[in-house]
Every structure is written in structure tokens, then in C-alpha cells.
Short mmCIF file of C-alpha atoms in Angstrom, two decimals:
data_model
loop_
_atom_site.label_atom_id
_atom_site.label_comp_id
_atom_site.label_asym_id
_atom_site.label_seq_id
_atom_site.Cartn_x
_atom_site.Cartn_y
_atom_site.Cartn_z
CA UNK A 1 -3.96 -6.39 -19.99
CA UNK A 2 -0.69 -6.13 -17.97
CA UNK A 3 -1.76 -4.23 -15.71
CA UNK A 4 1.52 -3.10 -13.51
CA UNK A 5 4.76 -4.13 -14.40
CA UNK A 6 7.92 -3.93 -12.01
CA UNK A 7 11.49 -5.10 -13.16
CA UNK A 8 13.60 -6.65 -12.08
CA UNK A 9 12.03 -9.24 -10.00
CA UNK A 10 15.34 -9.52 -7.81
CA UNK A 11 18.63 -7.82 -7.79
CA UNK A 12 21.43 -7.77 -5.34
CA UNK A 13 23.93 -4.61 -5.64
CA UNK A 14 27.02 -3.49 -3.69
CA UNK A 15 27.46 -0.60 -1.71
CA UNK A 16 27.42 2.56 -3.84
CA UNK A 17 26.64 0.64 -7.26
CA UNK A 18 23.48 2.49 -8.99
CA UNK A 19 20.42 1.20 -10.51
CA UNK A 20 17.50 1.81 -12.14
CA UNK A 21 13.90 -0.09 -10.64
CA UNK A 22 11.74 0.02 -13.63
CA UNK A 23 7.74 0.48 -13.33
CA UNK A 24 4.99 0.57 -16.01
CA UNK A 25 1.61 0.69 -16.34
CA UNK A 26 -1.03 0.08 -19.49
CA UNK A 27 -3.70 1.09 -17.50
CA UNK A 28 -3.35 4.82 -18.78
CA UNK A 29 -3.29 6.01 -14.79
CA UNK A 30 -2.45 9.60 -13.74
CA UNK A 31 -1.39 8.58 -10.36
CA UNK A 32 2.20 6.54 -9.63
CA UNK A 33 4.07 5.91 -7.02
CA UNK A 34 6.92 4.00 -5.42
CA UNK A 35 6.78 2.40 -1.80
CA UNK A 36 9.39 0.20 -0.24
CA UNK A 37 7.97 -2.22 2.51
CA UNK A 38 10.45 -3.37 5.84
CA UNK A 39 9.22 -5.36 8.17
CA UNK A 40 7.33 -4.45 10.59
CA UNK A 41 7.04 -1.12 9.14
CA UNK A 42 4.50 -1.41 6.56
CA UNK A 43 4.61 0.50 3.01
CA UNK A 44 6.55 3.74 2.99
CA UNK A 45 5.93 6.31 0.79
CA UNK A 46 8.73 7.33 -1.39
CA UNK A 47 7.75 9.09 -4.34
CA UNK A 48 4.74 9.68 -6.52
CA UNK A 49 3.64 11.14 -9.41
CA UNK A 50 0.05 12.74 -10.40
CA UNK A 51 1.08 13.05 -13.91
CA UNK A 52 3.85 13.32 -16.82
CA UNK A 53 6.09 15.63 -15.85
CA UNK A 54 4.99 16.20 -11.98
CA UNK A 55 6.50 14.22 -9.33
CA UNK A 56 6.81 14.72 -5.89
CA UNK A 57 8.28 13.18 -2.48
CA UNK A 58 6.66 10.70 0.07
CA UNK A 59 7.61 9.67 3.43
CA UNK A 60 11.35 8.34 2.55
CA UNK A 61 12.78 9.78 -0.60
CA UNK A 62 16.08 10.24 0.53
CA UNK A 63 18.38 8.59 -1.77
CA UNK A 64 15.68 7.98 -4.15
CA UNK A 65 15.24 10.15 -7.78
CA UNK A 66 12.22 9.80 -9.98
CA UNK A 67 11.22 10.92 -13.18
CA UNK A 68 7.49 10.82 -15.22
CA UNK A 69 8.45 11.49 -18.96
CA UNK A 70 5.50 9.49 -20.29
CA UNK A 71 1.77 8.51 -18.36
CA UNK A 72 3.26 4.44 -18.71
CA UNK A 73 6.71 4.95 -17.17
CA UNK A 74 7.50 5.71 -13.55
CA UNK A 75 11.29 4.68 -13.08
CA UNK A 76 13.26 4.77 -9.88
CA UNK A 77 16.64 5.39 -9.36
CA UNK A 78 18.74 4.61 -6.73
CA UNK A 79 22.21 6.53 -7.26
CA UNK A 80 24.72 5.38 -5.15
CA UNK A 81 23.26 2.26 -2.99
CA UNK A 82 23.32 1.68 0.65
CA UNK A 83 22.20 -1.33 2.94
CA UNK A 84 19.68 0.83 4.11
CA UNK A 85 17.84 1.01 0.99
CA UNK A 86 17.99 -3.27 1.31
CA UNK A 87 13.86 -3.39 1.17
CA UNK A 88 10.76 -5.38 -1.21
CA UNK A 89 9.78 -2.26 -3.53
CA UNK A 90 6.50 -2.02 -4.80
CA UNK A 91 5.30 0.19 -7.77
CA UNK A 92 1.61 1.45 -7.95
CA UNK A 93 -0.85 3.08 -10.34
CA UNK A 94 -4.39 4.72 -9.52
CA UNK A 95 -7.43 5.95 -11.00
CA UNK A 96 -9.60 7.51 -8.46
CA UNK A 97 -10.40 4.97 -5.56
CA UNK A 98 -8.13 1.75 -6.42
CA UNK A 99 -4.61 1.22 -6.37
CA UNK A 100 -3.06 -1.69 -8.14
CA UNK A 101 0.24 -2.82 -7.73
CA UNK A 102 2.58 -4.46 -9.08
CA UNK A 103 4.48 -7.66 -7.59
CA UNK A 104 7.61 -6.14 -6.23
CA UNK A 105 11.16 -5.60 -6.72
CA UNK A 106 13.30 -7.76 -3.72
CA UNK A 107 16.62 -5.66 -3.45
CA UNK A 108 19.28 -6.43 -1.07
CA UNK A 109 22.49 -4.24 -1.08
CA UNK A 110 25.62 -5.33 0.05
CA UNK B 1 1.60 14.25 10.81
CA UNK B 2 0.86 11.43 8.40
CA UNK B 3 0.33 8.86 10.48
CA UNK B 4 -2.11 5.39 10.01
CA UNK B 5 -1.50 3.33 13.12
CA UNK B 6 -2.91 -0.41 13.67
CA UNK B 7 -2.00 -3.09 16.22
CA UNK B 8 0.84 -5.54 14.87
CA UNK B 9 -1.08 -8.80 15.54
CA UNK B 10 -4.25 -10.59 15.84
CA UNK B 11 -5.38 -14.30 16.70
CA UNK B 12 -9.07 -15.38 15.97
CA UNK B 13 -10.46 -18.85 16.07
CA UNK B 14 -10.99 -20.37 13.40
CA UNK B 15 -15.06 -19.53 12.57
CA UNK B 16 -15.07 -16.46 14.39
CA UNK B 17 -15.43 -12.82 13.49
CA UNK B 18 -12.09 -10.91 13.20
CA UNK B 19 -11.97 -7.02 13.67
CA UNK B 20 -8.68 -5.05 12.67
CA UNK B 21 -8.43 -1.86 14.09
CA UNK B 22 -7.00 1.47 12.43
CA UNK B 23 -6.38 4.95 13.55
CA UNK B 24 -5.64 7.68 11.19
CA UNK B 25 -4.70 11.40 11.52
CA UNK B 26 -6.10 13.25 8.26
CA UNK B 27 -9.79 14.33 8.53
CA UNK B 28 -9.52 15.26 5.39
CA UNK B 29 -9.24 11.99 3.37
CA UNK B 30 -10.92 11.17 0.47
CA UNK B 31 -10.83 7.28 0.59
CA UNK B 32 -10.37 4.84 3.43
CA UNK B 33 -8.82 1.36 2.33
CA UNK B 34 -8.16 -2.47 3.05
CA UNK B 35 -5.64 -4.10 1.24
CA UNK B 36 -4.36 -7.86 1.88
CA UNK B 37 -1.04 -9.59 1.64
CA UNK B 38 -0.32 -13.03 1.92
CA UNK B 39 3.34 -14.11 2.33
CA UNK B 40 5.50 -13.32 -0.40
CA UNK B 41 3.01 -11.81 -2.30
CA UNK B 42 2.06 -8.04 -3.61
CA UNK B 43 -1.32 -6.35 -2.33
CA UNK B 44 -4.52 -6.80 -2.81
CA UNK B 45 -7.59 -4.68 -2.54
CA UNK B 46 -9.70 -5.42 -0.11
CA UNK B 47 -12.43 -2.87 0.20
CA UNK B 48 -12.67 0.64 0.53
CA UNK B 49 -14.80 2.98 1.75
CA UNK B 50 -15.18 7.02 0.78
CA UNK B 51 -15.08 9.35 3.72
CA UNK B 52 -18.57 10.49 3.38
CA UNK B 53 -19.90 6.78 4.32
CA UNK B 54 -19.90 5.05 7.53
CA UNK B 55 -20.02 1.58 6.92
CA UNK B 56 -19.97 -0.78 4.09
CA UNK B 57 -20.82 -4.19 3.22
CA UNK B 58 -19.12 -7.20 1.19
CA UNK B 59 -20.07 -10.31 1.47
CA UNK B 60 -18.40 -11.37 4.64
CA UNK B 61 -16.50 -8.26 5.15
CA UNK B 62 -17.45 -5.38 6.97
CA UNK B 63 -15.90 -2.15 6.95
CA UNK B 64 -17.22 0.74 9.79
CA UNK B 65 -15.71 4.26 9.32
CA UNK B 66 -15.77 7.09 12.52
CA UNK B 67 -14.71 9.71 11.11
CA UNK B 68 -15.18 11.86 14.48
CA UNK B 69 -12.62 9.52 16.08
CA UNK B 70 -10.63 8.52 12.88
CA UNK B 71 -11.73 5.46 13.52
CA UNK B 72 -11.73 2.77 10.80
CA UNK B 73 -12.44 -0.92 11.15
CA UNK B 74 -12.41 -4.40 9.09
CA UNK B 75 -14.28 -7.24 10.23
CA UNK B 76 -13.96 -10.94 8.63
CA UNK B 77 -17.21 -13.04 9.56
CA UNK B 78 -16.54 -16.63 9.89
CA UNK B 79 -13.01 -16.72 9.54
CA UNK B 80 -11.33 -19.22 7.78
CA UNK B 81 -7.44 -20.47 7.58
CA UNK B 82 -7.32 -18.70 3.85
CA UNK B 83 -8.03 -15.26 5.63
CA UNK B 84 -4.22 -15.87 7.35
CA UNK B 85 -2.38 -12.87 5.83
CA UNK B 86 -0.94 -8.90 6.74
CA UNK B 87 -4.04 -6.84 6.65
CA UNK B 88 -2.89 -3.11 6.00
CA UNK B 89 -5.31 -0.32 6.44
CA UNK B 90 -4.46 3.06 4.06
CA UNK B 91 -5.71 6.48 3.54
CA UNK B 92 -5.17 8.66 0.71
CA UNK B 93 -4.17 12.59 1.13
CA UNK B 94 -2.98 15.44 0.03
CA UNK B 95 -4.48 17.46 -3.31
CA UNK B 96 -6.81 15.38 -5.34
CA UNK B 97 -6.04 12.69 -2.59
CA UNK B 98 -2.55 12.15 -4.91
CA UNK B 99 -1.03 9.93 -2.12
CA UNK B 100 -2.07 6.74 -0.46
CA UNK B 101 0.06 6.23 3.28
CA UNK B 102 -0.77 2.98 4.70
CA UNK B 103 -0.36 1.42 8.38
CA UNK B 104 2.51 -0.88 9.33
CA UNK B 105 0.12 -3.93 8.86
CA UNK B 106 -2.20 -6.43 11.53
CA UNK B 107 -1.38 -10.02 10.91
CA UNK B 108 -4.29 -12.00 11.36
CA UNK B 109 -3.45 -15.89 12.47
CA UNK B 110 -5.84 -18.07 12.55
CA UNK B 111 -6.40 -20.75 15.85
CA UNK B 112 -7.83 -24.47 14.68
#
């Protein structure tokens, strides 16, 4: 049982390249959702999903796009990247109380 | 606003209690969490705690809920140097309590 899955592990991008941060889950979970963690500031809220087909944004979606075609898949895509967006992201799934994530994504934009 | 506040640090010695502190602004929360990071590492669950309950007990964790004062607490008996590690408190909201918003994290160092 895989549980959460993020890839890449690590990726460095220049300024205004694109990407996609891929995130699944064999846990059949409604509930996804994408944080990014800075220091001192925690996990911010970016977007999540209660469901294929239904997404919504967090605290910080700005520059972020999301889409929920199947309960396993919750990619996000960053379309034109900024230093800003250098951050650990960190993909979740849920069934009623717990959360479990997955290990991260470390993304530094240059 | 959604807003989970908790102090940046905390030093304990090692053997004694430790109590994180959390403040959060939705009365209407479903469930109250603990998760644990160590460095480099993703999150792990703690505990949690559903709104209707004011305290629960895990071995040598505590967790005390207020919800008059959104008030929630963590406390580590006997601490040891494996407890070193960001402690983030979270709450979930919004319909079906769809989102979890967590705190900016307590790290907890540990004194010989």
C-alpha cells in the first residue's frame, strides 16, 4: 500500500519555465490537497479537492492550477514559475479525521 | 479569518513535561490536530481530538481542547531527545470540514 505518492522528489526550474507536481493516492480518499511549507511560516493552503471533478482554492493559490479528473490523481501546475513559488510542497489525502501525506516535492526556481 | 497561531519555539529539559500552545479562530471545527516533523522529513500524525471532546489521552501525550477560548494544547510527559522536532497544531474547516489550515509550527529543543 503506497499510500501518497508525490513526484518529483526535487526539481530546480527557471523563471517562467512550467511544470507539473504530480500527486497520487491508492487510498481511494475524497479529500486532496496541496500545501507548500516556508520557513517559519508553516503549511499554506493552496488548493484542495473534496472530490473528482470539484476543486477549490486555499490560502495561496495564486499562480497555482489544479485539476481532479480521477479520485487517485491530484496534479499541480505551476504555469509560468517565479522565485516566489521556491518552497517544500507537500500533497495530502483524507478520509474523515486523518491526513496523510506524502514526502514532499523540494522546488527551487531560479 | 483563518488563522491557527502557536509560539515559534520551545526549550524543555530533558525528562520534563513539554506543553505547546495553539490558538485558533473557527468555533466551528470539526477536528483539532497534532502533527510532527522532524528535519527533512514529511508529517506525521500525532493525535487528534474532535471538537466535541475536551481532552484526550495517548500514552505520554496529552491533548486538552477549550473550545470557549479556542484553546488547544499538547503536552509530552517525560521528554526525551527523540521528541526534538516542529510540532504543528491544525484545524480543519469549511463544509464537511474539506480543509485542514495548520499553525506556523513550535519547535521543541530539548536541554541535556
Amino acid at each position: 500500500n503506497a499510500g501518497v505518492t508525490q513526484t518529483p522528489k526535487f526539481q530546480v526550474l527557471k523563471t517562467g519555465q512550467s511544470m507539473t507536481l504530480q500527486c497520487a493516492q491508492d487510498m481511494n480518499h475524497e479529500y486532496m490537497s496541496w500545501y507548500r511549507q516556508d520557513p517559519g511560516m508553516g503549511l499554506r493552503l493552496i488548493h484542495y479537492s473534496v472530490g473528482a471533478g470539484i476543486t477549490d482554492q486555499g490560502e495561496v493559490p495564486n499562480g497555482y492550477n489544479v485539476s481532479r479528473s480521477t479520485t487517485e490523481d491530484f496534479p499541480l501546475r505551476l504555469l509560468s514559475a517565479a522565485p516566489s513559488q521556491t518552497s517544500v510542497y507537500f500533497c495530502a489525502s483524507r478520509w474523515q479525521s486523518e491526513a496523510f501525506f506524502g514526502q514532499g516535492t523540494r522546488l527551487t526556481v531560479v | 479569518g483563518e488563522d491557527v497561531e502557536q509560539s515559534l519555539f520551545l526549550s524543555v529539559r530533558e525528562g520534563d513535561s513539554s506543553v505547546i500552545n495553539c490558538t485558533y479562530t473557527d468555533s466551528s471545527s470539526t477536528y483539532l490536530y497534532w502533527y510532527k516533523q522532524e528535519p527533512g522529513a514529511g508529517l506525521q500524525l500525532l493525535t487528534y481530538i474532535f471538537s466535541n471532546m475536551d481532552m484526550k489521552q495517548d500514552q505520554r501525550l496529552t491533548v486538552l481542547l477549550n473550545k470557549k477560548d479556542k484553546h488547544l494544547s499538547l503536552r509530552i510527559a517525560d521528554t526525551q531527545t527523540g521528541d526534538s522536532a516542529i510540532y504543528f497544531c491544525a484545524e480543519s474547516m469549511g463544509s464537511s470540514a474539506s480543509k485542514i489550515i495548520f499553525g506556523s509550527g513550535t519547535r521543541l529543543s530539548i536541554r541535556p
